[in-house]
Amino acid sequence: METPDSNDTAEATTQQVPEEVRTRIAAALQKTQREPGDQAAWRELGNAYYDGDQPQQAIEAYDRALALTPDDADILNDQGAMYRQLGDFTRALANFERALKIAPYNLESLYNVGYVNAFDLNRMDKAREAWRRYLELDRTSETALQVQGFIERYNK
């Protein structure tokens, strides 16, 4: 019985990516090749890989974008989500915390810091702290209601 080589595996993974996302990835790749100094092109490529459920490729594209614009909280959040998907919770949390230093009122960062601390690292005190800060900024959105539910469920 033959074992698939890495090309077969990559091809099988690519087959599972929706055609629309594959088209976006191809276009973004072309743009990064034409304009390697264009941060938006690297972000676009990272987002396409993100949507195509290709976390390692997304992380690498986001690295290129961050090399051009290191203080972009949105890219740090997206890259952190990809680290989390790969199970690298420490790096995910580092990204989310760095994003919060850049943008202290970033709701996505606060939510993510709480989520990783609670559900991946079992640090409920830190999770509740982040979620309380979240609720100081937003009490009415669907996400705020979810955060309130987390606090109520996991309160000591």
PDB file of C-alpha atoms in Angstrom:
ATOM      1  CA  MET A   1       0.000   0.000   0.000  1.00  0.00           C
ATOM      2  CA  GLU A   2       1.356   3.408  -0.961  1.00  0.00           C
ATOM      3  CA  THR A   3       1.562   6.244   1.516  1.00  0.00           C
ATOM      4  CA  PRO A   4       0.679   9.693   0.270  1.00  0.00           C
ATOM      5  CA  ASP A   5       3.550  12.100  -0.123  1.00  0.00           C
ATOM      6  CA  SER A   6       3.305  15.725   0.956  1.00  0.00           C
ATOM      7  CA  ASN A   7       2.134  16.817  -2.500  1.00  0.00           C
ATOM      8  CA  ASP A   8      -0.802  14.412  -2.344  1.00  0.00           C
ATOM      9  CA  THR A   9      -1.669  15.650   1.138  1.00  0.00           C
ATOM     10  CA  ALA A  10      -1.450  19.295   0.077  1.00  0.00           C
ATOM     11  CA  GLU A  11      -3.580  18.539  -2.964  1.00  0.00           C
ATOM     12  CA  ALA A  12      -6.189  16.749  -0.841  1.00  0.00           C
ATOM     13  CA  THR A  13      -6.277  19.723   1.552  1.00  0.00           C
ATOM     14  CA  THR A  14      -6.640  22.129  -1.363  1.00  0.00           C
ATOM     15  CA  GLN A  15      -9.505  20.051  -2.760  1.00  0.00           C
ATOM     16  CA  GLN A  16     -11.469  20.677   0.450  1.00  0.00           C
ATOM     17  CA  VAL A  17     -11.129  24.461   0.133  1.00  0.00           C
ATOM     18  CA  PRO A  18     -14.139  26.038  -1.586  1.00  0.00           C
ATOM     19  CA  GLU A  19     -13.494  27.250  -5.119  1.00  0.00           C
ATOM     20  CA  GLU A  20     -14.231  30.875  -4.173  1.00  0.00           C
ATOM     21  CA  VAL A  21     -11.566  30.756  -1.440  1.00  0.00           C
ATOM     22  CA  ARG A  22      -9.037  29.057  -3.743  1.00  0.00           C
ATOM     23  CA  THR A  23      -9.626  31.873  -6.244  1.00  0.00           C
ATOM     24  CA  ARG A  24      -9.052  34.484  -3.516  1.00  0.00           C
ATOM     25  CA  ILE A  25      -5.847  32.733  -2.408  1.00  0.00           C
ATOM     26  CA  ALA A  26      -4.526  32.620  -5.984  1.00  0.00           C
ATOM     27  CA  ALA A  27      -5.312  36.302  -6.574  1.00  0.00           C
ATOM     28  CA  ALA A  28      -3.743  37.328  -3.265  1.00  0.00           C
ATOM     29  CA  LEU A  29      -0.636  35.250  -3.978  1.00  0.00           C
ATOM     30  CA  GLN A  30      -0.238  37.007  -7.327  1.00  0.00           C
ATOM     31  CA  LYS A  31      -0.631  40.374  -5.658  1.00  0.00           C
ATOM     32  CA  THR A  32       2.022  39.589  -3.018  1.00  0.00           C
ATOM     33  CA  GLN A  33       4.404  38.486  -5.773  1.00  0.00           C
ATOM     34  CA  ARG A  34       3.806  41.717  -7.731  1.00  0.00           C
ATOM     35  CA  GLU A  35       3.905  43.927  -4.638  1.00  0.00           C
ATOM     36  CA  PRO A  36       5.846  42.211  -1.824  1.00  0.00           C
ATOM     37  CA  GLY A  37       5.921  45.448   0.187  1.00  0.00           C
ATOM     38  CA  ASP A  38       2.133  45.828   0.203  1.00  0.00           C
ATOM     39  CA  GLN A  39       0.873  45.087   3.716  1.00  0.00           C
ATOM     40  CA  ALA A  40      -2.746  44.930   2.538  1.00  0.00           C
ATOM     41  CA  ALA A  41      -1.848  42.200   0.034  1.00  0.00           C
ATOM     42  CA  TRP A  42      -0.289  40.063   2.775  1.00  0.00           C
ATOM     43  CA  ARG A  43      -3.283  40.661   5.033  1.00  0.00           C
ATOM     44  CA  GLU A  44      -5.591  39.675   2.178  1.00  0.00           C
ATOM     45  CA  LEU A  45      -3.590  36.493   1.626  1.00  0.00           C
ATOM     46  CA  GLY A  46      -3.665  35.697   5.343  1.00  0.00           C
ATOM     47  CA  ASN A  47      -7.416  36.263   5.437  1.00  0.00           C
ATOM     48  CA  ALA A  48      -7.934  34.010   2.417  1.00  0.00           C
ATOM     49  CA  TYR A  49      -5.902  31.232   4.042  1.00  0.00           C
ATOM     50  CA  TYR A  50      -7.841  31.855   7.287  1.00  0.00           C
ATOM     51  CA  ASP A  51     -11.123  31.412   5.415  1.00  0.00           C
ATOM     52  CA  GLY A  52      -9.701  28.331   3.697  1.00  0.00           C
ATOM     53  CA  ASP A  53      -8.902  26.755   7.072  1.00  0.00           C
ATOM     54  CA  GLN A  54      -5.174  26.758   6.369  1.00  0.00           C
ATOM     55  CA  PRO A  55      -3.791  28.105   9.649  1.00  0.00           C
ATOM     56  CA  GLN A  56      -0.060  27.616   9.048  1.00  0.00           C
ATOM     57  CA  GLN A  57      -0.190  29.437   5.704  1.00  0.00           C
ATOM     58  CA  ALA A  58      -2.319  32.188   7.269  1.00  0.00           C
ATOM     59  CA  ILE A  59       0.213  32.642  10.090  1.00  0.00           C
ATOM     60  CA  GLU A  60       3.039  32.974   7.574  1.00  0.00           C
ATOM     61  CA  ALA A  61       1.150  35.544   5.495  1.00  0.00           C
ATOM     62  CA  TYR A  62       0.233  37.493   8.630  1.00  0.00           C
ATOM     63  CA  ASP A  63       3.921  37.405   9.648  1.00  0.00           C
ATOM     64  CA  ARG A  64       4.771  39.151   6.380  1.00  0.00           C
ATOM     65  CA  ALA A  65       2.034  41.745   6.961  1.00  0.00           C
ATOM     66  CA  LEU A  66       3.200  42.339  10.536  1.00  0.00           C
ATOM     67  CA  ALA A  67       6.784  42.762   9.361  1.00  0.00           C
ATOM     68  CA  LEU A  68       5.496  45.746   7.366  1.00  0.00           C
ATOM     69  CA  THR A  69       3.052  47.049  10.015  1.00  0.00           C
ATOM     70  CA  PRO A  70       3.894  45.528  13.420  1.00  0.00           C
ATOM     71  CA  ASP A  71       1.219  47.417  15.359  1.00  0.00           C
ATOM     72  CA  ASP A  72      -1.890  46.178  13.565  1.00  0.00           C
ATOM     73  CA  ALA A  73      -4.203  44.814  16.261  1.00  0.00           C
ATOM     74  CA  ASP A  74      -6.575  43.233  13.730  1.00  0.00           C
ATOM     75  CA  ILE A  75      -3.819  41.184  12.095  1.00  0.00           C
ATOM     76  CA  LEU A  76      -2.488  40.182  15.514  1.00  0.00           C
ATOM     77  CA  ASN A  77      -5.978  38.964  16.473  1.00  0.00           C
ATOM     78  CA  ASP A  78      -6.421  36.994  13.262  1.00  0.00           C
ATOM     79  CA  GLN A  79      -2.967  35.454  13.565  1.00  0.00           C
ATOM     80  CA  GLY A  80      -3.674  34.638  17.212  1.00  0.00           C
ATOM     81  CA  ALA A  81      -6.823  32.804  16.159  1.00  0.00           C
ATOM     82  CA  MET A  82      -4.737  30.715  13.762  1.00  0.00           C
ATOM     83  CA  TYR A  83      -2.187  29.912  16.487  1.00  0.00           C
ATOM     84  CA  ARG A  84      -5.093  28.826  18.682  1.00  0.00           C
ATOM     85  CA  GLN A  85      -6.450  26.619  15.909  1.00  0.00           C
ATOM     86  CA  LEU A  86      -3.048  24.902  15.740  1.00  0.00           C
ATOM     87  CA  GLY A  87      -3.132  24.378  19.515  1.00  0.00           C
ATOM     88  CA  ASP A  88      -0.373  26.912  20.256  1.00  0.00           C
ATOM     89  CA  PHE A  89      -2.302  28.628  23.035  1.00  0.00           C
ATOM     90  CA  THR A  90       0.716  30.457  24.452  1.00  0.00           C
ATOM     91  CA  ARG A  91       1.451  32.194  21.160  1.00  0.00           C
ATOM     92  CA  ALA A  92      -2.237  32.853  20.563  1.00  0.00           C
ATOM     93  CA  LEU A  93      -2.514  34.540  23.950  1.00  0.00           C
ATOM     94  CA  ALA A  94       0.678  36.531  23.324  1.00  0.00           C
ATOM     95  CA  ASN A  95      -0.828  37.856  20.080  1.00  0.00           C
ATOM     96  CA  PHE A  96      -4.103  38.823  21.745  1.00  0.00           C
ATOM     97  CA  GLU A  97      -2.294  40.542  24.632  1.00  0.00           C
ATOM     98  CA  ARG A  98      -0.003  42.407  22.227  1.00  0.00           C
ATOM     99  CA  ALA A  99      -3.070  43.553  20.288  1.00  0.00           C
ATOM    100  CA  LEU A 100      -4.579  44.828  23.556  1.00  0.00           C
ATOM    101  CA  LYS A 101      -1.429  46.845  24.313  1.00  0.00           C
ATOM    102  CA  ILE A 102      -1.804  48.502  20.909  1.00  0.00           C
ATOM    103  CA  ALA A 103      -5.585  48.926  21.123  1.00  0.00           C
ATOM    104  CA  PRO A 104      -6.655  48.691  24.805  1.00  0.00           C
ATOM    105  CA  TYR A 105     -10.368  48.897  23.957  1.00  0.00           C
ATOM    106  CA  ASN A 106     -10.315  46.211  21.270  1.00  0.00           C
ATOM    107  CA  LEU A 107     -13.289  44.010  22.108  1.00  0.00           C
ATOM    108  CA  GLU A 108     -12.106  41.107  19.981  1.00  0.00           C
ATOM    109  CA  SER A 109      -8.788  41.011  21.855  1.00  0.00           C
ATOM    110  CA  LEU A 110     -10.502  41.112  25.238  1.00  0.00           C
ATOM    111  CA  TYR A 111     -12.870  38.322  24.256  1.00  0.00           C
ATOM    112  CA  ASN A 112     -10.005  36.201  22.915  1.00  0.00           C
ATOM    113  CA  VAL A 113      -7.802  36.737  25.994  1.00  0.00           C
ATOM    114  CA  GLY A 114     -10.688  35.565  28.158  1.00  0.00           C
ATOM    115  CA  TYR A 115     -11.540  32.640  25.931  1.00  0.00           C
ATOM    116  CA  VAL A 116      -7.991  31.235  25.678  1.00  0.00           C
ATOM    117  CA  ASN A 117      -7.382  31.709  29.396  1.00  0.00           C
ATOM    118  CA  ALA A 118     -10.641  29.962  30.295  1.00  0.00           C
ATOM    119  CA  PHE A 119     -11.006  27.159  27.811  1.00  0.00           C
ATOM    120  CA  ASP A 120      -7.458  26.420  26.695  1.00  0.00           C
ATOM    121  CA  LEU A 121      -5.263  27.302  29.684  1.00  0.00           C
ATOM    122  CA  ASN A 122      -7.761  26.793  32.535  1.00  0.00           C
ATOM    123  CA  ARG A 123      -6.916  30.162  34.101  1.00  0.00           C
ATOM    124  CA  MET A 124     -10.390  31.293  35.091  1.00  0.00           C
ATOM    125  CA  ASP A 125      -9.277  34.306  37.165  1.00  0.00           C
ATOM    126  CA  LYS A 126      -7.526  35.826  34.153  1.00  0.00           C
ATOM    127  CA  ALA A 127     -10.468  34.947  31.927  1.00  0.00           C
ATOM    128  CA  ARG A 128     -12.972  36.639  34.225  1.00  0.00           C
ATOM    129  CA  GLU A 129     -10.735  39.705  34.448  1.00  0.00           C
ATOM    130  CA  ALA A 130     -10.655  40.061  30.646  1.00  0.00           C
ATOM    131  CA  TRP A 131     -14.384  39.434  30.343  1.00  0.00           C
ATOM    132  CA  ARG A 132     -15.218  42.014  33.009  1.00  0.00           C
ATOM    133  CA  ARG A 133     -13.170  44.565  31.088  1.00  0.00           C
ATOM    134  CA  TYR A 134     -15.095  43.527  27.988  1.00  0.00           C
ATOM    135  CA  LEU A 135     -18.406  44.208  29.711  1.00  0.00           C
ATOM    136  CA  GLU A 136     -17.196  47.650  30.829  1.00  0.00           C
ATOM    137  CA  LEU A 137     -17.024  48.523  27.126  1.00  0.00           C
ATOM    138  CA  ASP A 138     -19.980  46.566  25.735  1.00  0.00           C
ATOM    139  CA  ARG A 139     -23.013  45.247  27.578  1.00  0.00           C
ATOM    140  CA  THR A 140     -25.575  44.944  24.799  1.00  0.00           C
ATOM    141  CA  SER A 141     -24.173  42.990  21.845  1.00  0.00           C
ATOM    142  CA  GLU A 142     -24.708  39.268  21.335  1.00  0.00           C
ATOM    143  CA  THR A 143     -21.066  38.713  22.239  1.00  0.00           C
ATOM    144  CA  ALA A 144     -21.525  40.726  25.457  1.00  0.00           C
ATOM    145  CA  LEU A 145     -24.437  38.470  26.396  1.00  0.00           C
ATOM    146  CA  GLN A 146     -22.242  35.442  25.743  1.00  0.00           C
ATOM    147  CA  VAL A 147     -19.452  36.944  27.877  1.00  0.00           C
ATOM    148  CA  GLN A 148     -21.950  37.648  30.671  1.00  0.00           C
ATOM    149  CA  GLY A 149     -23.043  34.015  30.465  1.00  0.00           C
ATOM    150  CA  PHE A 150     -19.420  32.839  30.745  1.00  0.00           C
ATOM    151  CA  ILE A 151     -18.904  34.981  33.834  1.00  0.00           C
ATOM    152  CA  GLU A 152     -22.080  33.701  35.470  1.00  0.00           C
ATOM    153  CA  ARG A 153     -21.302  30.083  34.618  1.00  0.00           C
ATOM    154  CA  TYR A 154     -17.664  30.176  35.743  1.00  0.00           C
ATOM    155  CA  ASN A 155     -17.885  32.551  38.703  1.00  0.00           C
ATOM    156  CA  LYS A 156     -16.525  31.110  41.912  1.00  0.00           C
TER     157      LYS A 156
END
